[in-house]
Amino acid sequence: MPRFLVIQSARLGDLVQTRRLLLTLAERGETHLAVDTGLVPLARVLYPFARLHALPLYTRDAAAAARQAGEVLHAWHELDFTAVYNCNFSSAGTSLCRLFAPELVHGYRPGSGGPERSPWARRAFRMTEHRACGSLNLVDYWGHFAPDPIAPERVNPPAAGGGAGLGVVLAGRESRRSLPVPLLARIVRTLHDLMGGPRVRLLGSAQERPVARRLLRELPARMLGNVEDLSGKTDLPALVEAVRGLDRLVTPDTGIMHLAAALGVPVLAFFLSSAYAHETGPYGVGHTVVQADIPCVPCLESAPCPRGVSCLRPFEDERLPGALVGLLQGRADAAGSRLPDGLQVWTSGLDALGCVLRLAAGRDAQAGLRRAARQELAAWLGLTLPDMPDGVPRADAAAEETVRRWLRADSDWMLPPRRYS
């Protein structure tokens, strides 16, 4: 039986977004998954079929980390892996791959000048130089590390409310990507009333407890009896149960957002700053994203913002709650007429390549280039995309030529291998 190893050296959201790759491999052989020690309990819940290997990626105890890593490498040395999938461009994960023959490693492997990308990773990654025109979800980027991955509709269930109320993710790791508390409170009040006064669960780590306290002060007294503050009170398996069955989750780009999508919970996400819905939006059918749309978005998370986080200003427009009401009631015209300038609303769906966002309100100046990029990536994988719905611009010849110039190199004339070696 083939035996596969997936190395996922990033954090919670990335572990969930490796889902298409892992589900694909599980149908083909014995699947092993290496993750940070702290994520093992969640990985056990999400991927019960996988044999887990705990990596000490974020510990400060160097001696203990060396011992634990040594035990993991010894175990790998005894296993005969058919293929190894390293998901991250990092020195830690790539160094681990030195244990394996280079031809067995897909994604990122050691090279003479540092980590090298395999052909699909190299081609798809070129779009990061033109992020505003991108349309490849990270789930599908990793999913296509394996040839012929499972169909996109088999990754996450369609979004459907489960009767457990409204979930609110308080903040993400990067403050620039999260909504300020007064604005978040206004949105929560609007949704709470629109949904008929459901239970509300506040979700986050212990670091978000101060945010929860500020949010509770902003909410009207009539709501407080319905609000349960779970910030810092759930371990990872308990977080799964807190999210499971919600009618909707309000969130920035976070790991909890990806967890909700994996559980079939409808997501209403707000993306700004370095967060870009076409890259890391919720995966599957039935999710909604409000995306900042100004010239500097998406930006680089590691660089300071020279514009005072100007991408936040459209979200603070008083018209946004009314636009959300129209949107969630299925009145696209009402949502579009009230949507502030500088925002887009996208709904999630699927095609042959994977998850794709479709514009529900706002304007998309990059639609032609976005479509051309998706067509080019799909063609390289031997996939055919369906015709776009009425009203969606097709990629014209100029856009297609521009994208070919971005994505192709002289060494890329050959299609990727379709079988395991």
Coordinates of C-alpha atoms in Angstrom, one line a residue:
M1 CA 0.0 0.0 0.0
P2 CA 1.3 3.5 -0.8
R3 CA 2.3 5.5 2.2
F4 CA 2.2 9.4 2.2
L5 CA 3.6 12.0 4.5
V6 CA 2.2 15.6 4.7
I7 CA 4.3 18.2 6.6
Q8 CA 2.2 21.2 7.6
S9 CA 4.5 23.4 9.7
A10 CA 2.1 26.4 10.0
R11 CA -0.8 27.2 12.3
L12 CA -4.5 26.3 12.9
G13 CA -6.0 27.8 9.7
D14 CA -3.3 26.2 7.5
L15 CA -4.0 22.8 9.1
V16 CA -7.7 23.1 8.2
Q17 CA -6.8 24.3 4.7
T18 CA -4.7 21.2 4.0
R19 CA -8.0 19.3 3.9
R20 CA -8.3 18.6 0.2
L21 CA -4.7 17.2 0.0
L22 CA -5.2 15.0 3.1
L23 CA -8.6 13.7 2.0
T24 CA -7.1 12.9 -1.4
L25 CA -4.2 10.9 0.0
A26 CA -6.4 9.1 2.5
E27 CA -8.2 7.4 -0.4
R28 CA -4.9 6.3 -2.0
G29 CA -3.0 4.8 0.9
E30 CA -1.7 5.2 4.5
T31 CA -1.5 8.9 5.3
H32 CA 0.8 10.5 7.8
L33 CA 0.6 14.1 9.0
A34 CA 3.3 16.1 10.7
V35 CA 2.1 19.2 12.6
D36 CA 3.2 21.3 15.5
T37 CA 2.7 19.6 18.9
G38 CA 0.0 22.1 19.9
L39 CA -2.2 21.2 16.9
V40 CA -2.2 17.5 17.4
P41 CA -5.5 17.5 19.4
L42 CA -7.2 19.3 16.6
A43 CA -5.6 17.2 13.8
R44 CA -6.9 14.1 15.6
V45 CA -10.4 15.5 15.4
L46 CA -10.2 16.7 11.8
Y47 CA -8.2 13.8 10.3
P48 CA -8.9 10.7 12.4
F49 CA -7.6 8.5 9.5
A50 CA -4.1 10.1 9.7
R51 CA -1.1 8.8 11.7
L52 CA 0.1 12.0 13.5
H53 CA 3.7 13.1 14.1
A54 CA 4.2 15.9 16.6
L55 CA 6.8 18.5 15.7
P56 CA 8.2 21.0 18.3
L57 CA 7.9 24.0 15.9
Y58 CA 7.1 26.8 18.3
T59 CA 8.7 25.8 21.6
R60 CA 11.4 27.8 23.3
D61 CA 13.0 24.7 24.9
A62 CA 15.7 24.0 22.3
A63 CA 17.0 20.8 24.0
A64 CA 13.5 19.3 24.3
A65 CA 12.8 20.3 20.7
A66 CA 15.9 18.6 19.5
R67 CA 15.0 15.4 21.3
Q68 CA 11.5 15.3 20.0
A69 CA 12.5 16.1 16.5
G70 CA 15.1 13.4 16.6
E71 CA 12.5 10.9 17.6
V72 CA 10.2 12.0 14.7
L73 CA 13.1 11.7 12.2
H74 CA 14.0 8.3 13.5
A75 CA 10.4 7.1 13.0
W76 CA 10.4 8.5 9.4
H77 CA 13.7 6.8 8.6
E78 CA 12.0 3.5 9.4
L79 CA 9.0 4.2 7.1
D80 CA 9.1 3.8 3.3
F81 CA 7.1 6.8 2.1
T82 CA 5.8 6.8 -1.5
A83 CA 5.6 10.6 -1.6
V84 CA 6.2 13.5 0.8
Y85 CA 4.2 16.7 0.6
N86 CA 5.9 19.7 2.3
C87 CA 3.3 22.5 2.4
N88 CA 5.4 25.5 3.6
F89 CA 8.2 27.6 2.3
S90 CA 10.1 27.5 5.6
S91 CA 13.6 26.5 6.6
A92 CA 12.2 24.2 9.4
G93 CA 9.9 22.2 7.2
T94 CA 12.3 22.1 4.3
S95 CA 15.2 20.9 6.4
L96 CA 13.2 17.9 7.5
C97 CA 12.8 16.9 3.9
R98 CA 16.6 16.3 3.6
L99 CA 15.8 12.9 5.0
F100 CA 14.1 11.9 1.7
A101 CA 15.2 11.5 -1.9
P102 CA 14.4 14.8 -3.7
E103 CA 12.2 13.1 -6.3
L104 CA 9.8 12.0 -3.5
V105 CA 9.2 15.5 -2.2
H106 CA 6.4 17.7 -3.6
G107 CA 5.8 21.3 -2.8
Y108 CA 8.9 22.6 -1.2
R109 CA 12.2 20.7 -1.0
P110 CA 15.8 21.5 -0.2
G111 CA 17.9 23.0 -3.0
S112 CA 21.4 24.2 -3.5
G113 CA 20.3 27.8 -3.0
G114 CA 17.6 27.2 -0.4
P115 CA 14.1 25.8 -0.6
E116 CA 12.9 25.0 -4.1
R117 CA 9.3 24.7 -5.4
S118 CA 8.0 21.8 -7.4
P119 CA 6.5 22.6 -10.9
W120 CA 2.9 23.2 -9.8
A121 CA 4.0 25.2 -6.8
R122 CA 6.4 27.3 -8.8
R123 CA 3.8 28.1 -11.4
A124 CA 0.9 28.9 -9.1
F125 CA 3.2 30.9 -6.8
R126 CA 4.0 33.3 -9.6
M127 CA 0.6 34.8 -9.1
T128 CA 1.7 36.2 -5.7
E129 CA 3.5 38.9 -7.7
H130 CA 0.1 40.0 -9.0
R131 CA -2.1 39.2 -6.0
A132 CA -4.9 41.6 -6.8
C133 CA -5.6 39.5 -9.9
G134 CA -5.4 36.1 -8.2
S135 CA -8.2 33.6 -7.8
L136 CA -6.6 30.4 -6.4
N137 CA -7.7 29.4 -2.9
L138 CA -4.9 28.0 -0.7
V139 CA -6.9 24.8 -0.2
D140 CA -6.6 24.2 -3.9
Y141 CA -3.0 25.3 -4.1
W142 CA -2.1 22.5 -1.6
G143 CA -4.7 20.1 -3.0
H144 CA -3.1 20.1 -6.4
F145 CA 0.2 19.1 -4.9
A146 CA -1.2 15.6 -5.5
P147 CA -2.3 14.6 -9.0
D148 CA -6.0 14.5 -9.6
P149 CA -7.2 15.5 -6.1
I150 CA -10.7 14.7 -5.0
A151 CA -13.5 16.8 -6.4
P152 CA -13.9 20.2 -4.6
E153 CA -17.5 19.4 -3.5
R154 CA -16.1 16.6 -1.4
V155 CA -13.8 18.8 0.7
N156 CA -16.4 20.7 2.8
P157 CA -20.1 20.3 3.2
P158 CA -22.4 23.0 1.7
A159 CA -23.0 25.8 4.2
A160 CA -26.2 25.4 6.2
G161 CA -27.3 26.7 9.6
G162 CA -27.5 24.2 12.4
G163 CA -29.7 26.0 14.9
A164 CA -27.0 26.9 17.4
G165 CA -27.1 30.6 16.9
L166 CA -24.6 33.3 15.9
G167 CA -20.8 32.9 16.4
V168 CA -18.5 35.9 16.6
V169 CA -14.8 35.6 16.2
L170 CA -13.4 38.5 18.2
A171 CA -10.1 39.2 16.3
G172 CA -7.4 37.6 14.3
R173 CA -3.6 37.4 15.0
E174 CA -2.9 40.5 12.9
S175 CA -4.8 43.5 14.3
R176 CA -4.9 45.3 10.9
R177 CA -7.0 42.5 9.6
S178 CA -9.7 42.7 12.3
L179 CA -12.6 45.1 12.7
P180 CA -12.6 47.6 15.6
V181 CA -14.9 46.7 18.5
P182 CA -17.5 49.5 17.9
L183 CA -17.9 48.5 14.3
L184 CA -18.0 44.8 15.2
A185 CA -20.7 45.5 17.8
R186 CA -22.8 47.3 15.2
I187 CA -22.6 44.4 12.8
V188 CA -23.4 41.9 15.6
R189 CA -26.4 43.9 16.7
T190 CA -27.7 44.0 13.1
L191 CA -27.3 40.3 12.5
H192 CA -28.7 39.4 15.9
D193 CA -31.9 41.3 15.1
L194 CA -32.1 40.1 11.5
M195 CA -31.8 36.4 12.8
G196 CA -34.6 36.9 15.3
G197 CA -32.5 37.2 18.5
P198 CA -30.5 33.9 18.6
R199 CA -27.8 32.8 21.1
V200 CA -24.4 34.5 20.5
R201 CA -21.1 32.8 21.1
L202 CA -17.9 34.9 21.4
L203 CA -14.9 32.9 20.2
G204 CA -11.2 33.5 20.6
S205 CA -8.2 32.8 22.6
A206 CA -7.3 34.1 26.1
Q207 CA -5.6 37.1 24.3
E208 CA -9.0 38.2 23.1
R209 CA -10.7 38.4 26.5
P210 CA -10.2 42.2 26.7
V211 CA -11.8 42.4 23.2
A212 CA -14.8 40.4 24.5
R213 CA -15.2 42.7 27.5
R214 CA -15.2 45.8 25.3
L215 CA -17.7 44.2 22.9
L216 CA -20.1 43.3 25.7
R217 CA -20.0 47.0 26.8
E218 CA -21.0 48.0 23.3
L219 CA -23.9 45.6 23.0
P220 CA -27.4 46.7 24.1
A221 CA -28.6 45.3 27.5
R222 CA -31.4 43.4 25.7
M223 CA -28.8 41.2 24.0
L224 CA -26.5 40.4 27.0
G225 CA -28.6 37.5 28.3
N226 CA -28.1 35.8 24.9
V227 CA -24.3 36.2 24.8
E228 CA -21.9 33.5 25.9
D229 CA -18.3 34.6 26.2
L230 CA -16.1 31.6 25.3
S231 CA -12.9 33.5 24.7
G232 CA -10.0 31.6 26.3
K233 CA -12.3 28.9 27.6
T234 CA -12.0 26.2 25.0
D235 CA -9.2 23.9 24.0
L236 CA -9.1 23.0 20.3
P237 CA -11.5 20.0 20.4
A238 CA -13.9 22.1 22.5
L239 CA -13.6 24.9 19.9
V240 CA -14.8 22.4 17.3
E241 CA -17.9 21.7 19.3
A242 CA -18.5 25.4 20.0
V243 CA -18.5 26.1 16.2
R244 CA -20.3 23.1 15.0
G245 CA -24.0 23.7 14.3
L246 CA -23.9 27.5 14.3
D247 CA -26.3 29.3 12.0
R248 CA -23.6 31.8 11.0
L249 CA -20.1 32.8 11.9
V250 CA -19.0 36.5 11.7
T251 CA -15.2 36.6 11.5
P252 CA -12.1 38.2 10.0
D253 CA -9.7 35.9 8.1
T254 CA -8.9 33.4 10.9
G255 CA -8.3 29.7 11.6
I256 CA -11.8 29.6 13.2
M257 CA -13.3 30.8 9.9
H258 CA -11.7 27.8 8.1
L259 CA -12.8 25.4 10.8
A260 CA -16.4 26.7 10.4
A261 CA -16.3 26.2 6.7
A262 CA -15.0 22.6 7.2
L263 CA -18.0 22.0 9.5
G264 CA -20.5 23.4 7.0
V265 CA -21.3 26.6 9.0
P266 CA -22.2 29.6 6.9
V267 CA -19.5 32.2 7.1
L268 CA -19.8 36.0 6.9
A269 CA -16.2 37.2 6.7
F270 CA -14.6 40.6 6.5
F271 CA -11.3 40.9 4.7
L272 CA -9.0 43.9 4.6
S273 CA -5.3 44.8 4.8
S274 CA -3.2 41.8 3.8
A275 CA -6.2 39.3 3.9
Y276 CA -7.4 38.5 0.4
A277 CA -10.5 36.4 -0.1
H278 CA -9.4 34.9 -3.4
E279 CA -6.4 33.4 -1.6
T280 CA -7.7 32.4 1.9
G281 CA -11.5 32.9 1.8
P282 CA -13.8 30.3 3.3
Y283 CA -13.9 27.1 1.2
G284 CA -17.1 25.6 -0.2
V285 CA -20.6 26.6 -1.2
G286 CA -22.6 29.2 0.6
H287 CA -20.2 31.6 2.3
T288 CA -20.1 35.4 2.0
V289 CA -17.1 37.7 2.1
V290 CA -17.0 41.5 2.3
Q291 CA -13.6 42.5 0.8
A292 CA -11.9 45.8 0.9
D293 CA -11.3 47.1 -2.6
I294 CA -8.8 49.9 -2.7
P295 CA -5.6 50.1 -4.8
C296 CA -3.2 49.1 -2.0
V297 CA -5.2 45.9 -1.1
P298 CA -3.9 43.3 -0.6
C299 CA -0.8 44.5 1.2
L300 CA 2.1 42.8 2.8
E301 CA 1.4 41.7 6.4
S302 CA 5.0 42.1 7.5
A303 CA 5.3 45.7 6.3
P304 CA 3.9 48.7 8.3
C305 CA 0.9 50.5 6.7
P306 CA 1.8 54.0 5.5
R307 CA -1.8 55.0 4.9
G308 CA -3.3 54.6 8.4
V309 CA -5.1 51.4 7.4
S310 CA -7.3 53.3 4.9
C311 CA -8.9 50.0 3.8
L312 CA -10.8 50.0 7.1
R313 CA -12.7 53.3 6.3
P314 CA -15.3 51.8 3.9
F315 CA -16.3 49.3 6.6
E316 CA -17.0 52.2 8.9
D317 CA -19.5 53.7 6.5
E318 CA -23.0 53.9 8.1
R319 CA -24.5 52.2 5.1
L320 CA -22.8 48.9 5.6
P321 CA -25.3 47.3 8.0
G322 CA -28.1 48.1 5.6
A323 CA -26.2 46.5 2.8
L324 CA -25.6 43.4 4.9
V325 CA -29.3 43.1 5.6
G326 CA -30.2 43.3 2.0
L327 CA -27.5 40.8 1.1
L328 CA -28.5 38.2 3.8
Q329 CA -32.2 38.6 2.8
G330 CA -31.3 37.7 -0.8
R331 CA -31.9 41.2 -2.1
A332 CA -28.8 41.7 -4.1
D333 CA -30.1 45.0 -5.6
A334 CA -30.6 46.5 -2.2
A335 CA -27.2 45.3 -1.0
G336 CA -25.5 46.8 -4.1
S337 CA -27.2 50.1 -3.8
R338 CA -26.2 50.5 -0.2
L339 CA -22.7 49.0 -0.3
P340 CA -20.1 51.7 0.4
D341 CA -17.5 52.5 -2.2
G342 CA -14.3 50.6 -1.6
L343 CA -16.0 47.3 -0.8
Q344 CA -16.9 44.2 -2.7
V345 CA -19.2 41.4 -1.7
W346 CA -18.4 37.9 -2.9
T347 CA -20.2 34.6 -2.5
S348 CA -18.3 31.2 -2.6
G349 CA -18.9 28.4 -5.1
L350 CA -17.0 25.6 -6.8
D351 CA -15.7 24.8 -10.3
A352 CA -13.3 22.2 -11.7
L353 CA -10.2 23.9 -10.2
G354 CA -11.7 24.3 -6.7
C355 CA -13.3 27.1 -4.7
V356 CA -14.2 30.3 -6.7
L357 CA -15.7 33.5 -5.6
R358 CA -18.5 35.3 -7.5
L359 CA -19.2 39.0 -7.2
A360 CA -22.5 39.7 -5.6
A361 CA -22.1 43.5 -5.1
G362 CA -19.5 46.1 -5.9
R363 CA -17.1 46.3 -8.8
D364 CA -14.2 44.1 -9.8
A365 CA -11.7 46.0 -12.0
Q366 CA -9.5 42.9 -12.3
A367 CA -12.3 40.5 -13.5
G368 CA -10.7 39.8 -16.9
L369 CA -7.2 39.1 -15.5
R370 CA -8.6 37.1 -12.7
R371 CA -10.6 34.9 -15.0
A372 CA -7.6 34.5 -17.4
A373 CA -5.3 33.4 -14.5
R374 CA -7.8 30.8 -13.4
Q375 CA -8.1 29.5 -16.9
E376 CA -4.4 29.3 -17.3
L377 CA -3.8 27.4 -14.1
A378 CA -6.7 25.0 -14.8
A379 CA -5.4 24.3 -18.4
W380 CA -1.9 23.5 -17.0
L381 CA -3.6 20.9 -14.8
G382 CA -5.6 19.5 -17.7
L383 CA -8.9 20.9 -16.4
T384 CA -11.7 22.7 -18.2
L385 CA -13.6 25.5 -16.5
P386 CA -17.3 26.1 -17.3
D387 CA -18.6 29.2 -18.9
M388 CA -19.0 32.0 -16.5
P389 CA -22.6 33.1 -15.4
D390 CA -24.3 35.9 -17.3
G391 CA -22.8 39.3 -16.5
V392 CA -19.3 38.1 -15.6
P393 CA -16.7 39.3 -18.1
R394 CA -14.8 36.7 -20.1
A395 CA -11.1 37.0 -20.3
D396 CA -10.2 38.7 -23.5
A397 CA -7.2 38.0 -25.6
A398 CA -5.1 40.8 -24.1
A399 CA -5.8 39.5 -20.5
E400 CA -4.9 35.9 -21.5
E401 CA -1.6 37.0 -23.1
T402 CA -0.8 39.1 -20.0
V403 CA -1.4 36.1 -17.7
R404 CA 0.6 33.7 -19.9
R405 CA 3.5 36.1 -19.7
W406 CA 3.2 36.2 -15.9
L407 CA 2.8 32.5 -15.4
R408 CA 4.9 30.8 -18.0
A409 CA 8.7 30.3 -18.3
D410 CA 10.8 28.5 -20.8
S411 CA 11.2 25.5 -18.5
D412 CA 7.4 25.1 -18.0
W413 CA 6.4 23.7 -21.4
M414 CA 5.8 20.3 -20.0
L415 CA 2.6 19.3 -18.1
P416 CA 3.1 18.0 -14.6
P417 CA 3.3 14.2 -14.1
R418 CA -0.1 12.6 -13.6
R419 CA 1.1 9.5 -11.7
Y420 CA 3.1 8.8 -8.6
S421 CA 6.7 7.9 -9.3

